[in-house]
Coordinates of C-alpha atoms and ligand atoms in Angstrom, one line a residue:
X24 CA 35.7 110.3 -30.0
X25 CA 36.1 114.0 -30.7
X26 CA 38.5 116.2 -32.6
X27 CA 39.3 119.8 -33.2
X28 CA 39.2 121.3 -36.7
X29 CA 41.6 124.3 -36.9
X30 CA 42.0 126.9 -39.7
X31 CA 45.5 128.2 -39.2
X32 CA 47.4 131.5 -39.7
X33 CA 45.1 133.6 -37.5
X34 CA 46.9 136.0 -35.1
X35 CA 45.6 135.6 -31.5
X36 CA 45.0 138.8 -29.7
X37 CA 42.8 140.2 -26.8
X38 CA 42.4 139.4 -23.1
X39 CA 42.3 136.0 -21.5
X40 CA 41.2 135.3 -17.9
X41 CA 43.1 132.4 -16.2
X42 CA 41.0 129.8 -14.4
X43 CA 42.0 127.9 -11.2
X44 CA 45.0 125.6 -11.4
X45 CA 44.3 121.9 -12.1
X46 CA 47.4 120.8 -10.2
X47 CA 46.4 122.9 -7.2
X48 CA 42.7 122.0 -7.0
X49 CA 43.2 118.2 -7.3
X50 CA 45.4 117.8 -4.2
X51 CA 43.2 120.4 -2.3
X52 CA 40.1 118.4 -3.1
X53 CA 41.9 115.3 -1.7
X54 CA 42.9 117.3 1.3
X55 CA 39.3 118.2 2.2
X56 CA 39.2 114.6 3.5
X57 CA 41.6 115.5 6.3
X58 CA 39.2 118.1 7.8
X59 CA 36.0 116.1 8.1
X60 CA 34.2 119.4 7.7
X61 CA 32.7 121.5 4.9
X62 CA 35.1 123.4 2.6
X63 CA 34.2 125.9 -0.1
X64 CA 36.8 125.8 -2.9
X65 CA 36.5 128.9 -5.2
X66 CA 38.0 129.2 -8.7
X67 CA 37.5 125.4 -9.2
X68 CA 38.1 124.8 -12.9
X69 CA 35.6 122.7 -14.9
X70 CA 37.9 119.9 -16.1
X71 CA 37.4 116.2 -16.6
X72 CA 40.2 115.4 -14.0
X73 CA 38.3 117.6 -11.5
X74 CA 35.0 115.8 -12.3
X75 CA 36.8 112.5 -11.7
X76 CA 38.0 113.7 -8.3
X77 CA 34.4 114.7 -7.5
X78 CA 33.3 111.1 -8.5
X79 CA 35.9 109.6 -6.2
X80 CA 34.9 111.8 -3.2
X81 CA 31.2 111.0 -3.7
X82 CA 32.1 107.3 -4.0
X83 CA 33.6 107.3 -0.5
X84 CA 30.6 109.1 0.9
X85 CA 31.5 112.9 0.7
X86 CA 28.8 115.4 -0.3
X87 CA 29.6 117.7 -3.3
X88 CA 27.6 120.8 -4.2
X89 CA 28.6 122.9 -7.3
X90 CA 28.0 126.7 -7.2
X91 CA 29.2 128.5 -10.4
X92 CA 33.0 128.3 -10.3
X93 CA 33.0 127.1 -6.7
X94 CA 32.4 123.7 -5.1
X95 CA 31.3 122.9 -1.6
X96 CA 32.8 119.6 -0.3
X97 CA 31.5 118.1 2.9
X98 CA 33.8 115.2 3.9
X99 CA 32.2 114.5 7.3
X100 CA 30.2 111.4 6.1
X101 CA 33.0 109.2 4.7
X102 CA 31.8 105.6 4.7
X103 CA 34.2 103.8 2.5
X104 CA 38.0 103.3 2.5
X105 CA 38.5 101.8 -0.9
X106 CA 39.2 103.9 -4.0
X107 CA 37.5 102.0 -6.9
X108 CA 40.0 100.6 -9.4
X109 CA 38.1 102.0 -12.4
X110 CA 38.4 105.5 -11.0
X111 CA 42.1 105.1 -10.2
X112 CA 42.6 104.1 -13.8
X113 CA 40.8 107.2 -14.9
X114 CA 43.2 109.5 -13.0
X115 CA 46.5 108.1 -11.7
X116 CA 47.1 111.3 -9.7
X117 CA 44.4 110.1 -7.3
X118 CA 47.4 108.4 -5.6
X119 CA 47.5 111.5 -3.4
X120 CA 44.3 110.3 -1.7
X121 CA 46.5 108.0 0.3
X122 CA 47.8 110.7 2.6
X123 CA 44.5 112.3 3.5
X124 CA 42.6 109.0 3.9
X125 CA 45.3 107.6 6.2
X126 CA 45.3 110.8 8.2
X127 CA 41.5 110.9 8.6
X128 CA 40.5 107.2 8.6
X129 CA 43.8 105.3 9.4
X130 CA 43.3 103.1 6.3
X131 CA 42.8 103.1 2.6
X132 CA 42.9 100.5 -0.2
X133 CA 43.6 101.6 -3.8
X134 CA 44.9 100.0 -6.9
X135 CA 48.4 100.7 -8.1
X136 CA 48.1 103.9 -10.1
X137 CA 50.3 102.6 -12.9
X138 CA 51.9 104.5 -15.7
X139 CA 50.4 106.9 -18.2
X140 CA 51.2 108.4 -21.6
X141 CA 54.3 110.3 -20.4
X142 CA 56.0 107.7 -18.3
X143 CA 56.0 104.8 -15.8
X144 CA 55.1 107.2 -12.9
X145 CA 56.4 105.0 -10.1
X146 CA 55.3 105.8 -6.5
X147 CA 58.3 104.5 -4.6
X148 CA 59.0 107.9 -3.0
X149 CA 55.4 108.2 -1.8
X150 CA 55.5 104.7 -0.3
X151 CA 58.9 104.9 1.5
X152 CA 57.9 108.3 3.0
X153 CA 54.5 107.1 4.3
X154 CA 56.1 104.0 5.7
X155 CA 58.6 106.3 7.7
X156 CA 55.5 108.0 9.2
X157 CA 54.3 104.6 10.4
X158 CA 52.0 103.5 7.6
X159 CA 51.8 99.7 6.9
X160 CA 51.5 99.2 3.2
X161 CA 50.7 95.7 1.8
X162 CA 51.3 95.5 -2.0
X163 CA 49.6 92.5 -3.6
X164 CA 47.7 91.7 -6.8
X165 CA 48.1 95.3 -8.0
X166 CA 46.5 96.8 -4.9
X167 CA 47.9 98.8 -2.0
X168 CA 46.4 98.2 1.4
X169 CA 47.4 101.0 3.7
X170 CA 46.8 101.0 7.5
X171 CA 48.2 103.1 10.3
X172 CA 47.3 102.6 14.0
X173 CA 49.4 105.6 14.9
X174 CA 51.4 108.1 12.8
X175 CA 54.5 109.5 14.4
X176 CA 56.2 112.7 13.0
X177 CA 59.8 112.4 11.8
X178 CA 62.3 113.8 9.4
X179 CA 61.7 112.7 5.8
X180 CA 64.3 113.2 3.0
X181 CA 62.7 112.9 -0.5
X182 CA 65.2 111.4 -3.0
X183 CA 63.6 113.5 -5.7
X184 CA 61.4 116.6 -5.1
X185 CA 58.3 114.7 -6.2
X186 CA 55.2 117.0 -6.3
X187 CA 52.7 114.2 -5.5
X188 CA 54.9 112.6 -2.8
X189 CA 55.4 116.0 -1.1
X190 CA 51.6 116.5 -1.1
X191 CA 50.9 113.0 0.2
X192 CA 53.4 113.4 3.1
X193 CA 52.1 116.9 3.9
X194 CA 48.5 115.6 4.2
X195 CA 49.4 112.4 6.1
X196 CA 51.7 114.2 8.5
X197 CA 48.8 116.5 9.7
X198 CA 47.6 113.5 11.8
X199 CA 51.1 112.5 13.0
X200 CA 52.1 112.9 16.6
X201 CA 54.7 115.7 16.9
X202 CA 56.6 117.4 14.1
X203 CA 57.3 116.1 10.6
X204 CA 60.0 117.8 8.5
X205 CA 60.1 117.2 4.7
X206 CA 63.6 117.8 3.3
X207 CA 64.0 118.3 -0.4
X208 CA 60.3 118.8 -1.0
X209 CA 58.8 120.0 -4.3
X210 CA 58.6 123.8 -4.2
X211 CA 55.8 124.3 -6.9
X212 CA 53.3 127.1 -6.2
X213 CA 50.6 124.3 -6.0
X214 CA 52.4 123.0 -2.9
X215 CA 52.2 126.5 -1.3
X216 CA 48.5 126.6 -2.2
X217 CA 47.9 123.2 -0.5
X218 CA 49.6 124.6 2.7
X219 CA 47.4 127.7 2.5
X220 CA 44.2 125.6 2.3
X221 CA 45.2 123.1 5.0
X222 CA 46.2 126.0 7.4
X223 CA 42.9 127.7 6.7
X224 CA 41.2 124.6 8.0
X225 CA 43.3 124.5 11.2
X226 CA 46.4 122.7 10.2
X227 CA 49.9 123.9 11.2
X228 CA 52.2 123.8 8.2
X229 CA 55.0 126.1 7.3
X230 CA 57.8 126.3 4.7
X231 CA 56.0 125.2 1.6
X232 CA 57.9 126.6 -1.4
X233 CA 61.2 126.3 0.5
X234 CA 63.9 123.6 1.0
X235 CA 62.1 122.3 4.1
X236 CA 58.4 121.9 5.1
X237 CA 57.4 121.6 8.8
X238 CA 54.1 120.0 9.7
X239 CA 52.8 119.9 13.3
X240 CA 50.2 117.2 14.0
X241 CA 46.7 118.6 14.4
X242 CA 43.6 117.2 15.9
X243 CA 40.9 119.7 15.4
X244 CA 39.8 121.3 12.1
X245 CA 37.0 123.7 11.1
X246 CA 35.3 124.6 7.9
X247 CA 37.1 127.0 5.5
X248 CA 36.9 128.8 2.2
X249 CA 39.8 128.8 -0.2
X250 CA 40.4 130.4 -3.6
X251 CA 42.6 128.3 -5.9
X252 CA 45.6 130.0 -7.4
X253 CA 45.5 130.6 -11.2
X254 CA 46.8 128.0 -13.6
X255 CA 50.3 128.9 -14.6
X256 CA 50.4 126.2 -17.2
X257 CA 47.2 127.3 -18.8
X258 CA 48.7 130.8 -18.8
X259 CA 51.9 129.6 -20.4
X260 CA 50.0 127.7 -23.0
X261 CA 47.9 130.8 -24.0
X262 CA 51.0 133.0 -24.2
X263 CA 52.6 130.3 -26.4
X264 CA 49.5 130.4 -28.6
X265 CA 49.9 134.2 -29.1
X266 CA 53.7 133.8 -29.6
X267 CA 53.4 131.1 -32.3
X268 CA 50.7 133.1 -34.2
X269 CA 52.5 136.4 -34.1
X270 CA 49.8 137.9 -31.9
X271 CA 49.5 139.8 -28.7
X272 CA 47.6 138.8 -25.6
X273 CA 46.9 140.0 -22.1
X274 CA 46.5 137.3 -19.4
X275 CA 44.3 138.5 -16.6
X276 CA 44.2 136.9 -13.1
X277 CA 47.8 135.8 -13.6
X278 CA 50.6 135.6 -11.0
X279 CA 53.7 136.4 -13.1
X280 CA 56.1 135.2 -10.4
X281 CA 54.7 131.6 -10.9
X282 CA 55.6 131.8 -14.5
X283 CA 59.0 133.5 -14.3
X284 CA 61.0 130.8 -16.1
X285 CA 58.4 130.5 -18.8
X286 CA 58.4 134.3 -19.3
X287 CA 62.2 134.4 -19.4
X288 CA 62.3 131.8 -22.2
X289 CA 59.6 133.5 -24.2
X290 CA 61.6 136.8 -23.9
X291 CA 64.7 134.8 -25.1
X292 CA 62.6 133.7 -28.1
X293 CA 62.0 137.4 -29.0
X294 CA 58.6 138.1 -27.3
X295 CA 58.1 141.5 -25.6
X296 CA 56.5 140.8 -22.2
X297 CA 55.1 143.2 -19.7
X298 CA 54.3 142.1 -16.2
X299 CA 52.0 143.6 -13.6
X300 CA 50.6 142.5 -10.2
X301 CA 48.0 140.3 -11.7
X302 CA 48.5 140.4 -15.5
X303 CA 51.1 139.4 -18.1
X304 CA 51.1 140.9 -21.6
X305 CA 52.9 139.2 -24.5
X306 CA 53.6 140.8 -27.9
X307 CA 55.1 138.3 -30.4
X308 CA 57.9 139.2 -32.9
X309 CA 57.3 138.7 -36.6
X310 CA 59.7 135.7 -36.4
X311 CA 60.6 133.8 -33.2
X312 CA 64.3 133.2 -32.4
X313 CA 65.4 129.7 -31.4
X314 CA 66.3 129.3 -27.7
X315 CA 69.5 127.4 -28.0
X316 CA 69.2 125.3 -24.9
X317 CA 66.2 124.5 -22.8
X318 CA 66.0 121.9 -20.0
X319 CA 63.0 121.1 -17.8
X320 CA 63.6 121.1 -14.1
X321 CA 61.6 121.0 -10.8
X322 CA 60.2 124.4 -9.8
X323 CA 61.5 127.1 -10.1
X324 CA 63.2 125.7 -13.2
X325 CA 61.5 125.5 -16.6
X326 CA 58.3 123.4 -16.1
X327 CA 58.0 120.0 -17.7
X328 CA 54.3 120.8 -18.3
X329 CA 55.4 123.6 -20.7
X330 CA 58.0 121.5 -22.6
X331 CA 55.7 120.4 -25.4
X332 CA 54.3 123.9 -26.0
X333 CA 57.7 125.5 -26.1
X334 CA 59.1 122.8 -28.4
X335 CA 56.3 123.5 -30.8
X336 CA 57.2 127.2 -30.8
X337 CA 60.8 126.3 -31.7
X338 CA 59.6 124.4 -34.8
X339 CA 59.1 127.7 -36.6
X340 CA 61.8 129.7 -34.9
X341 CA 64.9 131.1 -36.6
X342 CA 67.8 128.7 -35.7
X343 CA 68.1 125.4 -33.9
X344 CA 67.0 124.6 -30.3
X345 CA 68.1 121.7 -28.0
X346 CA 65.4 120.7 -25.6
X347 CA 66.0 118.2 -22.8
X348 CA 63.2 116.7 -20.8
X349 CA 64.7 115.7 -17.4
X350 CA 61.4 115.0 -15.5
X351 CA 59.5 112.3 -17.5
X352 CA 61.0 109.6 -19.7
X353 CA 58.5 109.7 -22.6
X354 CA 57.2 113.2 -23.0
X355 CA 58.1 113.6 -26.7
X356 CA 55.0 111.8 -28.1
X357 CA 53.9 115.1 -29.9
X358 CA 57.2 115.1 -32.0
X359 CA 56.1 112.5 -34.5
X360 CA 52.8 114.4 -35.0
X361 CA 54.6 117.7 -35.4
X362 CA 56.8 116.1 -38.1
X363 CA 53.6 115.3 -40.1
X364 CA 53.2 119.1 -40.2
X365 CA 56.7 119.7 -41.6
X366 CA 58.6 120.2 -38.4
X367 CA 62.3 119.2 -38.4
X368 CA 63.0 117.4 -35.1
X369 CA 65.5 114.7 -34.1
X370 CA 64.9 112.9 -30.7
X371 CA 67.7 111.1 -28.9
X372 CA 66.5 109.7 -25.6
X373 CA 65.5 112.7 -23.4
X374 CA 66.8 115.3 -25.9
X375 CA 65.1 116.8 -28.9
X376 CA 67.0 118.9 -31.5
X377 CA 64.5 121.2 -33.3
X378 CA 65.6 122.9 -36.5
X379 CA 63.3 125.8 -37.2
X380 CA 61.4 125.8 -40.6
X381 CA 59.7 128.7 -42.3
X382 CA 56.2 127.4 -41.8
X383 CA 54.2 124.3 -40.6
X384 CA 51.5 122.9 -42.9
X385 CA 48.1 121.7 -41.6
X386 CA 47.6 117.9 -41.2
X387 CA 45.6 115.3 -39.4
X388 CA 47.4 114.6 -36.1
X389 CA 46.6 112.6 -32.9
X390 CA 46.9 113.9 -29.4
X391 CA 48.7 111.3 -27.2
X392 CA 48.7 113.2 -23.8
X393 CA 47.4 116.4 -22.2
X394 CA 50.2 118.9 -22.9
X395 CA 51.3 117.2 -26.1
X396 CA 47.8 117.5 -27.4
X397 CA 47.6 121.2 -26.4
X398 CA 50.9 121.7 -28.3
X399 CA 49.4 120.2 -31.5
X400 CA 46.6 122.7 -31.2
X401 CA 49.2 125.5 -31.0
X402 CA 50.9 124.1 -34.2
X403 CA 47.5 124.0 -36.0
X404 CA 46.8 127.7 -35.0
X405 CA 50.1 128.7 -36.8
X406 CA 50.1 126.2 -39.7
X407 CA 49.1 127.0 -43.3
X408 CA 45.7 125.4 -44.1
X409 CA 43.6 123.1 -42.0
X410 CA 44.7 120.9 -39.1
X411 CA 42.6 118.1 -37.4
X412 CA 43.7 117.2 -33.9
X413 CA 42.1 113.8 -32.9
X414 CA 41.7 112.3 -29.4
X415 CA 41.1 115.6 -27.7
X416 CA 39.8 113.9 -24.5
X417 CA 43.4 114.2 -23.3
X418 CA 43.2 118.0 -23.7
X419 CA 39.8 118.2 -21.9
X420 CA 41.6 116.9 -18.8
X421 CA 43.5 120.1 -18.4
X422 CA 41.8 122.8 -20.4
X423 CA 38.1 123.8 -20.0
X424 CA 36.5 124.1 -23.4
X425 CA 39.8 124.9 -25.0
X426 CA 38.3 125.7 -28.4
X427 CA 35.8 128.3 -27.0
X428 CA 38.5 130.0 -25.0
X429 CA 40.8 130.2 -28.1
X430 CA 37.9 131.4 -30.3
X431 CA 37.5 134.4 -27.9
X432 CA 41.0 135.6 -28.8
X433 CA 40.8 135.1 -32.6
X434 CA 41.3 131.4 -33.3
X435 CA 39.2 129.6 -35.9
X436 CA 38.7 126.2 -34.2
X437 CA 35.7 124.0 -33.6
X438 CA 35.0 120.7 -31.8
X439 CA 33.4 117.9 -33.8
X440 CA 32.9 114.1 -33.7
X441 CA 35.7 112.1 -35.3
X442 CA 34.3 110.2 -38.3
X443 CA 35.0 106.6 -38.3
X444 CA 37.6 106.4 -41.2
X445 CA 37.6 102.6 -41.7
Ligands
EPZ6 C1 52.6 116.5 -10.9 O1 52.7 115.1 -11.2 C2 51.7 117.1 -11.9 N1 50.4 116.5 -11.7 C3 52.2 116.9 -13.3 O2 51.4 117.6 -14.2 C4 53.6 117.5 -13.4 O3 54.2 117.3 -14.6 C5 54.5 116.9 -12.3 O4 53.9 117.1 -11.0 C6 55.9 117.6 -12.3 O5 55.8 118.9 -12.1 C7 49.6 116.9 -10.7 O6 49.9 117.7 -9.9 C8 48.2 116.3 -10.7 P1 56.3 114.0 -9.7 P2 53.5 114.0 -10.2 O7 55.9 113.1 -8.6 O8 53.2 114.4 -8.8 C9 59.3 110.5 -10.6 C10 50.1 117.8 -16.1 O9 50.3 117.8 -17.3 N2 58.8 109.9 -9.4 O10 56.9 115.3 -9.3 O11 53.1 112.6 -10.6 C11 58.2 110.5 -11.7 O12 58.3 109.2 -12.4 C12 50.7 116.8 -15.2 O13 49.3 118.7 -15.6 C13 59.4 108.7 -8.9 O14 60.3 108.2 -9.5 O15 55.0 114.3 -10.5 C14 58.7 111.6 -12.6 O16 59.7 111.1 -13.4 C15 51.6 115.8 -15.9 N3 58.9 108.1 -7.8 C16 59.2 112.6 -11.6 O17 59.5 111.9 -10.4 C17 57.8 108.6 -7.1 O18 57.4 108.1 -6.0 C18 58.3 113.8 -11.3 O19 57.1 113.2 -10.7 C19 57.2 109.8 -7.6 C20 57.7 110.4 -8.7

């Protein structure tokens, strides 16, 4: 087990180059299965979730070649239709392998992805949509056995704009006869990036990012190159790190439009923000102002993946902030850890009331999930004295060598083994 040791009260400043988006590259790596050809994916971030996806692709017979920050995936030699249970447990988001495997091979067996630290993560929307396309799904003993002799395009209304369900249907529908329309799809930038990748390989998809996505069934694909969009959540996290330490930072390789709600709330908290075509600059105020109301919403609303980081900012803001998490049912696990550092927070169901204090004090805290763990690092960067953040494997899932990246912009943080304290 590893931990971060952080010496607080260091202002962050300088330039930070964003890497490829985790939540874009994972579905795109799954989508390579649809083509049966070689794809070169550029700006592929070096994250443990991405490594897990490589392992799954190799397990079913694909060839993976790493080249600096690119990866070449050849999915022609697929020879297995079962996703190993141990790998499904490692990364529940591999549930969006269903769509591409059914499109390419007409079958796939995988274990029920199950819940994770932030919620039960049901997949009912995925399953009902795939069944509408003609997929037979047998659920027994914790496994899903999916087969489809023929997929037929149709109109599919999603009860909730689920990101993963939208991606699964987009990928499955590429092999459906005729047209498939997804009504009420997720509109995240990562959905648009998936459409861009699939179309580069020969698919015919339009409307990603809007209220309706149209997919025309395609039979022939070719090899393609694709550069993954920058990670808007990594960007938001780094801006929050500068904001909480009173620093100033320039994000390079950013797409400000993808971060507009995050930037709007950082401005409301008193940060000066300059946006350019491919950069965002944030200058923090001496003291942050509380943002009275913040509610997470599907894109383009405030992203749930930025909730923990923003809540942490509010712990030392002037005033009181009411934060409501509408997307996941247990995404406040970082709160009890922040309270060990002196934060004044009351949680009632999906709402947290955060009363700003003058300063946090360093403590030993435990990361419980990816974004909650990152927010504990932000708290440690600002806190008086030393903070230890344990269980940082969660953080490695979504941030590549987070401590090295933060040191480059002025943080005093190092990775070390967690001593057995028994
Ligand atoms: C994706 O998860 C992201 N993960 C999450 O990022 C992100 O928080 C989430 O979208 C929302 O933006 C990846 O892209 C790999 P959903 P996903 O399906 O697809 C409920 C991070 O930190 N739901 O949009 O699983 C579900 O329980 C991660 O990078 C159903 O009820 O999200 C949740 O409450 C965390 N039935 C809500 O919808 C379903 O069939 C949103 O889930 C599917 C979802």
